[in-house]
């Protein structure tokens, strides 16, 4: 069965005065219906640019320079502008880190929510208001009949993010793209918002693409993880595989740099030394080479993807070394599509 979202060899650059910043350099992944997929990676790895590219939210001097994005049969990169506008907010919704910048501070929450509802659904004022109350209740806002007539500043950060989620899901999108939706919130609220998204995913069948630099967040709710670095997917796999048998030294580094959730383990946290590559002039080989403890001459060339298990692949030469559990698995060229049928 075809995936809900299929991204193939996506490339997005910013044409600045200094030159072409190659933010996304050939990214491929899929999202299935009702699935929650995480995109993780350090700051600057290209997560947000990749996510925005999916619905062409890239502003000049940014430009999508290659690839294919298919959302249930719709080729979003080639869709006429008008149809694309309909798709945004209808079939695909996006929420961002700071809900204060997305909500209008001088308009009551209810008015903003009903406006979104009416933009996409043919509902009268009253019906839209009722629907708005129902949505606020659905996202766990207490006394929604009262809250609907309040202004954004009367809501806490967590409650504002709930409002944003209510807006995003008001049209029952097929895909919800959430870019660092909980980063600004404290840990308890963060967990509640993530649970809420997971529940929505389970009950409505909406798929979620969750972008975060926090692997703990991913472990909590995602089924699959895409690890990005230097504009490329370094590793992708089921969440258990990524946490238990990470293949890429970059993923291993990321895991060593986060506190273990629960368990009370006192393992020392080790940050990854060094800085990400300059995407104005990215190295032709592995972008992690400079920081990698296993770097070898071969890494000057970009490896192909190696599949450790179906659906678990990594972009690293180590996978073909003798002794690696991967050895013998069929390599795939870095710029070729994932094998059909491994979804
Ligand atoms: N408008 C722009 N002009 C030039 N370069 C840009 C622009 N927007 C993004 N970039 C570059 O693209 C690269 C990827 O940026 P992106 O915002 O996708 O990173 P990210 O992974 O989302 O990081 P973060 O975790 O900090 O949000 C960065 O090197 C960034 O400098
Ligand atoms: Mg970002």
Short mmCIF file of C-alpha atoms and ligand atoms in Angstrom, two decimals:
data_model
loop_
_atom_site.label_atom_id
_atom_site.label_comp_id
_atom_site.label_asym_id
_atom_site.label_seq_id
_atom_site.Cartn_x
_atom_site.Cartn_y
_atom_site.Cartn_z
CA UNK A 1 0.00 0.00 0.00
CA UNK A 2 1.27 3.46 -0.80
CA UNK A 3 2.36 5.60 2.12
CA UNK A 4 0.28 8.57 3.25
CA UNK A 5 3.30 10.79 2.69
CA UNK A 6 6.24 9.90 0.55
CA UNK A 7 9.25 12.19 0.31
CA UNK A 8 11.86 11.35 -2.25
CA UNK A 9 15.25 12.99 -2.70
CA UNK A 10 14.02 16.38 -1.52
CA UNK A 11 16.49 19.22 -2.00
CA UNK A 12 16.04 22.78 -0.80
CA UNK A 13 18.58 25.60 -0.97
CA UNK A 14 18.79 29.26 -0.03
CA UNK A 15 20.41 31.41 -2.67
CA UNK A 16 22.12 34.03 -0.55
CA UNK A 17 24.67 36.68 -1.42
CA UNK A 18 27.36 34.38 -0.05
CA UNK A 19 26.22 31.55 -2.26
CA UNK A 20 23.90 28.54 -2.22
CA UNK A 21 23.13 27.26 1.29
CA UNK A 22 22.21 23.62 0.70
CA UNK A 23 19.90 23.14 3.66
CA UNK A 24 18.26 19.93 2.50
CA UNK A 25 20.43 17.81 0.22
CA UNK A 26 18.38 14.81 -0.83
CA UNK A 27 16.06 13.64 1.89
CA UNK A 28 13.76 10.63 1.57
CA UNK A 29 11.30 9.17 4.06
CA UNK A 30 7.71 8.05 4.35
CA UNK A 31 4.88 8.50 6.84
CA UNK A 32 2.11 5.93 7.06
CA UNK A 33 -1.50 6.63 7.92
CA UNK A 34 -2.05 7.17 11.64
CA UNK A 35 1.67 6.99 12.32
CA UNK A 36 3.76 9.40 14.36
CA UNK A 37 7.21 9.87 12.87
CA UNK A 38 9.94 11.93 14.52
CA UNK A 39 12.58 13.96 12.75
CA UNK A 40 15.52 14.59 15.06
CA UNK A 41 18.88 16.25 14.69
CA UNK A 42 20.92 19.11 16.07
CA UNK A 43 20.18 22.73 15.31
CA UNK A 44 20.80 23.55 11.66
CA UNK A 45 20.48 20.00 10.39
CA UNK A 46 17.67 20.98 8.04
CA UNK A 47 14.62 19.68 9.92
CA UNK A 48 12.46 22.79 9.63
CA UNK A 49 13.44 23.54 6.06
CA UNK A 50 12.59 19.96 5.08
CA UNK A 51 9.23 20.13 6.88
CA UNK A 52 8.27 23.47 5.36
CA UNK A 53 9.29 22.25 1.92
CA UNK A 54 6.65 19.52 2.10
CA UNK A 55 3.91 22.12 1.68
CA UNK A 56 6.09 24.70 -0.08
CA UNK A 57 6.28 27.14 2.78
CA UNK A 58 9.78 28.16 1.72
CA UNK A 59 10.23 31.87 1.10
CA UNK A 60 12.77 33.39 -1.29
CA UNK A 61 15.74 33.29 -1.40
CA UNK A 62 14.84 29.71 -0.52
CA UNK A 63 13.90 27.35 -3.31
CA UNK A 64 13.02 23.69 -3.57
CA UNK A 65 15.51 22.52 -6.14
CA UNK A 66 14.62 18.86 -6.46
CA UNK A 67 12.68 15.87 -5.34
CA UNK A 68 9.18 14.58 -5.08
CA UNK A 69 6.61 14.86 -2.30
CA UNK A 70 3.44 12.82 -2.58
CA UNK A 71 0.57 13.13 -0.14
CA UNK A 72 -1.95 10.42 -0.93
CA UNK A 73 -1.56 10.79 -4.64
CA UNK A 74 -1.11 14.57 -4.62
CA UNK A 75 2.24 15.81 -5.88
CA UNK A 76 2.57 18.83 -3.57
CA UNK A 77 5.70 20.23 -5.20
CA UNK A 78 3.94 20.57 -8.53
CA UNK A 79 0.49 21.58 -7.34
CA UNK A 80 -0.86 24.93 -8.64
CA UNK A 81 -0.61 27.63 -5.98
CA UNK A 82 -4.35 27.90 -5.45
CA UNK A 83 -4.81 24.18 -4.86
CA UNK A 84 -1.82 24.21 -2.59
CA UNK A 85 -3.47 26.89 -0.43
CA UNK A 86 -6.51 24.67 -0.10
CA UNK A 87 -4.34 21.76 0.87
CA UNK A 88 -2.64 23.72 3.63
CA UNK A 89 -4.80 23.83 6.70
CA UNK A 90 -7.18 21.35 5.15
CA UNK A 91 -5.27 18.20 4.41
CA UNK A 92 -2.01 19.24 6.02
CA UNK A 93 -1.77 21.41 9.13
CA UNK A 94 1.36 22.76 10.73
CA UNK A 95 2.06 23.92 14.27
CA UNK A 96 5.15 25.72 15.44
CA UNK A 97 7.16 26.17 18.59
CA UNK A 98 5.78 29.43 19.87
CA UNK A 99 1.99 29.67 19.80
CA UNK A 100 2.11 33.33 20.79
CA UNK A 101 3.54 34.26 17.43
CA UNK A 102 0.87 32.25 15.63
CA UNK A 103 -2.09 33.60 17.61
CA UNK A 104 -3.27 37.16 17.18
CA UNK A 105 -2.94 38.77 20.65
CA UNK A 106 -5.82 41.23 20.13
CA UNK A 107 -8.43 38.75 18.90
CA UNK A 108 -10.29 36.40 21.21
CA UNK A 109 -9.27 32.78 20.95
CA UNK A 110 -12.76 31.70 19.92
CA UNK A 111 -12.93 34.20 17.07
CA UNK A 112 -9.60 32.98 15.73
CA UNK A 113 -10.64 29.38 15.97
CA UNK A 114 -14.04 29.90 14.32
CA UNK A 115 -12.40 31.86 11.53
CA UNK A 116 -10.17 28.90 10.75
CA UNK A 117 -13.13 26.53 10.94
CA UNK A 118 -15.24 28.67 8.61
CA UNK A 119 -12.43 29.15 6.15
CA UNK A 120 -12.41 25.44 5.46
CA UNK A 121 -15.91 24.26 6.30
CA UNK A 122 -19.28 25.62 5.29
CA UNK A 123 -20.62 26.32 8.75
CA UNK A 124 -22.70 29.22 10.04
CA UNK A 125 -21.44 31.40 12.89
CA UNK A 126 -23.31 29.50 15.58
CA UNK A 127 -22.38 26.09 14.32
CA UNK A 128 -18.74 27.13 14.00
CA UNK A 129 -18.76 28.42 17.57
CA UNK A 130 -20.17 25.14 18.83
CA UNK A 131 -17.59 23.27 16.85
CA UNK A 132 -14.87 25.51 18.35
CA UNK A 133 -16.06 24.73 21.88
CA UNK A 134 -16.10 21.04 21.06
CA UNK A 135 -12.55 21.26 19.71
CA UNK A 136 -11.26 23.11 22.77
CA UNK A 137 -12.78 20.40 24.91
CA UNK A 138 -11.20 17.75 22.72
CA UNK A 139 -7.73 19.20 23.30
CA UNK A 140 -8.28 19.25 27.05
CA UNK A 141 -9.10 22.89 27.76
CA UNK A 142 -11.33 23.11 30.85
CA UNK A 143 -14.56 25.17 30.69
CA UNK A 144 -14.25 25.78 26.97
CA UNK A 145 -17.57 27.73 26.93
CA UNK A 146 -15.86 30.39 29.01
CA UNK A 147 -12.37 30.11 27.63
CA UNK A 148 -13.56 30.69 24.08
CA UNK A 149 -14.20 34.36 24.85
CA UNK A 150 -10.79 35.02 26.32
CA UNK A 151 -7.68 36.51 24.73
CA UNK A 152 -4.48 34.53 24.09
CA UNK A 153 -2.62 36.24 26.96
CA UNK A 154 -5.17 34.80 29.39
CA UNK A 155 -3.95 31.33 28.46
CA UNK A 156 -0.79 29.66 29.77
CA UNK A 157 1.86 28.52 27.28
CA UNK A 158 0.60 24.94 27.41
CA UNK A 159 -3.02 26.03 26.97
CA UNK A 160 -2.06 28.22 24.02
CA UNK A 161 -0.34 25.28 22.40
CA UNK A 162 -3.56 23.29 22.93
CA UNK A 163 -5.46 26.05 21.12
CA UNK A 164 -2.99 25.80 18.25
CA UNK A 165 -3.54 22.06 18.11
CA UNK A 166 -7.31 22.62 18.12
CA UNK A 167 -6.92 24.95 15.14
CA UNK A 168 -4.64 22.54 13.37
CA UNK A 169 -6.98 19.59 13.76
CA UNK A 170 -10.20 21.53 13.16
CA UNK A 171 -10.35 20.28 9.60
CA UNK A 172 -9.24 16.75 10.43
CA UNK A 173 -6.04 16.93 8.43
CA UNK A 174 -4.45 13.81 7.04
CA UNK A 175 -1.08 15.05 8.21
CA UNK A 176 -0.09 17.25 11.10
CA UNK A 177 3.41 18.69 10.97
CA UNK A 178 4.52 19.79 14.42
CA UNK A 179 7.81 21.69 14.49
CA UNK A 180 9.20 21.75 18.04
CA UNK A 181 5.67 22.08 19.44
CA UNK A 182 6.71 21.56 23.05
CA UNK A 183 10.16 23.11 23.21
CA UNK A 184 8.95 26.27 24.96
CA UNK A 185 6.99 24.34 27.59
CA UNK A 186 8.03 22.85 30.88
CA UNK A 187 8.50 19.10 31.07
CA UNK A 188 5.14 18.18 32.63
CA UNK A 189 3.13 20.28 30.18
CA UNK A 190 5.30 18.99 27.36
CA UNK A 191 4.35 15.42 28.26
CA UNK A 192 0.65 16.33 28.32
CA UNK A 193 0.79 17.97 24.90
CA UNK A 194 2.63 14.98 23.45
CA UNK A 195 0.06 12.61 24.92
CA UNK A 196 -2.66 14.73 23.42
CA UNK A 197 -1.09 14.53 19.98
CA UNK A 198 -0.60 10.82 20.31
CA UNK A 199 -4.24 10.36 21.28
CA UNK A 200 -5.41 12.40 18.31
CA UNK A 201 -3.24 10.30 16.11
CA UNK A 202 -4.73 7.08 17.51
CA UNK A 203 -8.37 8.20 17.53
CA UNK A 204 -8.61 10.22 14.32
CA UNK A 205 -6.05 8.44 12.16
CA UNK A 206 -4.19 11.69 11.56
CA UNK A 207 -0.52 11.12 10.88
CA UNK A 208 1.98 13.30 12.71
CA UNK A 209 5.43 14.40 11.66
CA UNK A 210 7.06 15.57 14.87
CA UNK A 211 10.19 17.66 14.56
CA UNK A 212 12.37 17.98 17.60
CA UNK A 213 15.98 18.04 18.72
CA UNK A 214 14.89 16.09 21.78
CA UNK A 215 15.27 12.31 21.47
CA UNK A 216 13.39 11.86 24.75
CA UNK A 217 10.31 13.37 23.14
CA UNK A 218 10.62 11.00 20.23
CA UNK A 219 10.97 7.99 22.52
CA UNK A 220 7.78 8.98 24.27
CA UNK A 221 5.44 9.07 21.28
CA UNK A 222 6.93 8.14 17.92
CA UNK A 223 6.94 4.80 16.19
CA UNK A 224 9.64 5.71 13.71
CA UNK A 225 12.57 8.12 13.70
CA UNK A 226 14.40 9.98 10.96
CA UNK A 227 17.78 11.30 12.10
CA UNK A 228 18.96 14.31 10.11
CA UNK A 229 22.36 15.93 9.94
CA UNK A 230 23.95 18.31 7.45
CA UNK A 231 20.84 18.28 5.28
CA UNK A 232 20.82 14.49 4.96
CA UNK A 233 19.09 11.55 6.60
CA UNK A 234 21.86 9.79 8.53
CA UNK A 235 19.70 7.02 9.90
CA UNK A 236 16.08 6.00 9.88
CA UNK A 237 14.30 3.21 11.66
CA UNK A 238 11.72 2.01 14.15
CA UNK A 239 12.06 3.84 17.45
CA UNK A 240 13.26 0.71 19.32
CA UNK A 241 15.97 0.05 16.75
CA UNK A 242 17.21 3.63 16.89
CA UNK A 243 17.44 3.56 20.67
CA UNK A 244 18.69 0.00 21.15
CA UNK A 245 20.87 -0.63 18.12
CA UNK A 246 21.73 2.76 16.63
CA UNK A 247 23.94 2.23 13.58
CA UNK A 248 25.22 5.67 12.76
CA UNK A 249 27.95 7.22 14.93
CA UNK A 250 25.95 10.44 14.77
CA UNK A 251 22.87 8.77 16.23
CA UNK A 252 25.07 7.10 18.84
CA UNK A 253 26.50 10.50 19.71
CA UNK A 254 23.06 12.04 20.03
CA UNK A 255 21.98 9.24 22.34
CA UNK A 256 25.04 9.69 24.56
CA UNK A 257 24.24 13.38 24.83
CA UNK A 258 20.75 13.01 26.29
CA UNK A 259 19.77 12.01 29.80
CA UNK A 260 18.24 8.55 29.97
CA UNK A 261 14.54 8.79 30.74
CA UNK A 262 13.61 6.96 33.94
CA UNK A 263 15.76 4.17 35.31
CA UNK A 264 17.76 6.59 37.45
CA UNK A 265 20.94 5.68 35.59
CA UNK A 266 23.91 7.89 36.37
CA UNK A 267 25.65 7.53 33.07
CA UNK A 268 27.70 10.56 32.16
CA UNK A 269 26.32 12.70 29.37
CA UNK A 270 28.76 13.23 26.56
CA UNK A 271 28.07 16.07 24.16
CA UNK A 272 29.18 15.60 20.56
CA UNK A 273 32.35 17.63 20.10
CA UNK A 274 32.67 20.04 17.21
CA UNK A 275 30.20 21.85 15.03
CA UNK A 276 27.98 20.92 12.09
CA UNK A 277 29.29 21.50 8.55
CA UNK A 278 28.82 24.76 6.72
CA UNK A 279 26.00 24.13 4.28
CA UNK A 280 27.27 26.88 2.01
CA UNK A 281 29.99 24.51 1.01
CA UNK A 282 29.10 21.09 2.38
CA UNK A 283 31.75 18.37 2.24
CA UNK A 284 31.29 15.91 -0.64
CA UNK A 285 31.55 12.96 1.74
CA UNK A 286 29.93 12.19 5.06
CA UNK A 287 28.96 15.46 6.73
CA UNK A 288 29.70 13.97 10.16
CA UNK A 289 33.24 12.93 9.26
CA UNK A 290 34.95 15.85 11.03
CA UNK A 291 33.33 14.95 14.33
CA UNK A 292 33.18 11.19 13.98
CA UNK A 293 35.32 8.94 16.21
CA UNK A 294 35.32 6.27 13.49
CA UNK A 295 36.21 8.49 10.53
CA UNK A 296 38.31 6.83 7.84
CA UNK A 297 39.52 7.75 4.40
CA UNK A 298 36.49 6.27 2.74
CA UNK A 299 34.27 8.81 4.47
CA UNK A 300 35.53 11.43 2.04
CA UNK A 301 32.98 9.84 -0.28
CA UNK A 302 29.31 9.68 0.64
CA UNK A 303 28.33 6.11 1.49
CA UNK A 304 25.19 4.44 0.19
CA UNK A 305 22.37 3.58 2.57
CA UNK A 306 22.74 0.22 4.24
CA UNK A 307 19.70 -1.56 5.48
CA UNK A 308 20.32 -3.35 8.78
CA UNK A 309 16.80 -4.64 8.90
CA UNK A 310 13.84 -3.80 6.72
CA UNK A 311 13.04 -0.18 7.44
CA UNK A 312 16.23 0.48 9.41
CA UNK A 313 18.88 2.12 7.27
CA UNK A 314 21.99 4.16 7.89
CA UNK A 315 24.26 6.31 5.78
CA UNK A 316 27.61 5.06 7.03
CA UNK A 317 30.50 3.00 5.65
CA UNK A 318 30.85 1.20 8.97
CA UNK A 319 27.84 -0.86 8.02
CA UNK A 320 29.85 -2.71 5.37
CA UNK A 321 32.82 -3.51 7.65
CA UNK A 322 33.45 -7.14 8.54
CA UNK A 323 31.94 -7.88 11.90
CA UNK A 324 29.19 -5.39 11.41
CA UNK A 325 25.84 -7.02 11.78
CA UNK A 326 24.91 -5.23 8.61
CA UNK A 327 27.49 -6.85 6.40
CA UNK A 328 25.98 -8.61 3.48
CA UNK A 329 22.85 -6.51 3.39
CA UNK A 330 22.19 -4.91 0.08
CA UNK A 331 23.42 -1.34 -0.11
CA UNK A 332 21.26 1.25 -1.76
CA UNK A 333 22.63 4.32 -3.45
CA UNK A 334 22.24 7.40 -1.30
CA UNK A 335 20.08 9.09 -3.85
CA UNK A 336 17.89 6.17 -4.74
CA UNK A 337 14.49 5.59 -3.32
CA UNK A 338 13.77 3.29 -0.46
CA UNK A 339 12.82 -0.17 -1.47
CA UNK A 340 9.13 -0.43 -2.18
CA UNK A 341 7.22 -2.53 0.23
CA UNK A 342 9.35 -2.02 3.33
CA UNK A 343 6.65 0.06 4.89
N1 LIG B 1 16.25 32.03 5.17
C1 LIG B 1 17.40 31.38 5.18
N2 LIG B 1 18.48 31.86 4.55
C2 LIG B 1 19.67 31.21 4.55
N3 LIG B 1 19.87 30.03 5.17
C3 LIG B 1 18.84 29.49 5.82
C4 LIG B 1 17.56 30.13 5.87
N4 LIG B 1 16.73 29.35 6.62
C5 LIG B 1 17.46 28.28 7.00
N5 LIG B 1 18.72 28.37 6.53
C6 LIG B 1 19.81 27.41 6.77
O1 LIG B 1 19.37 26.11 6.53
C7 LIG B 1 19.94 25.19 7.44
C8 LIG B 1 18.87 24.34 8.05
O2 LIG B 1 18.01 25.14 8.83
P1 LIG B 1 16.77 24.57 9.62
O3 LIG B 1 16.02 25.74 10.11
O4 LIG B 1 16.03 23.60 8.77
O5 LIG B 1 17.47 23.79 10.81
P2 LIG B 1 16.75 22.95 11.98
O6 LIG B 1 17.25 21.56 11.86
O7 LIG B 1 15.29 23.16 11.92
O8 LIG B 1 17.39 23.62 13.28
P3 LIG B 1 16.71 24.03 14.68
O9 LIG B 1 16.77 22.80 15.52
O10 LIG B 1 17.60 25.10 15.19
O11 LIG B 1 15.32 24.50 14.42
C9 LIG B 1 20.71 26.02 8.45
O12 LIG B 1 22.06 25.94 8.14
C10 LIG B 1 20.20 27.42 8.23
O13 LIG B 1 21.21 28.36 8.47
MG1 LIG B 2 13.92 24.10 13.19
#
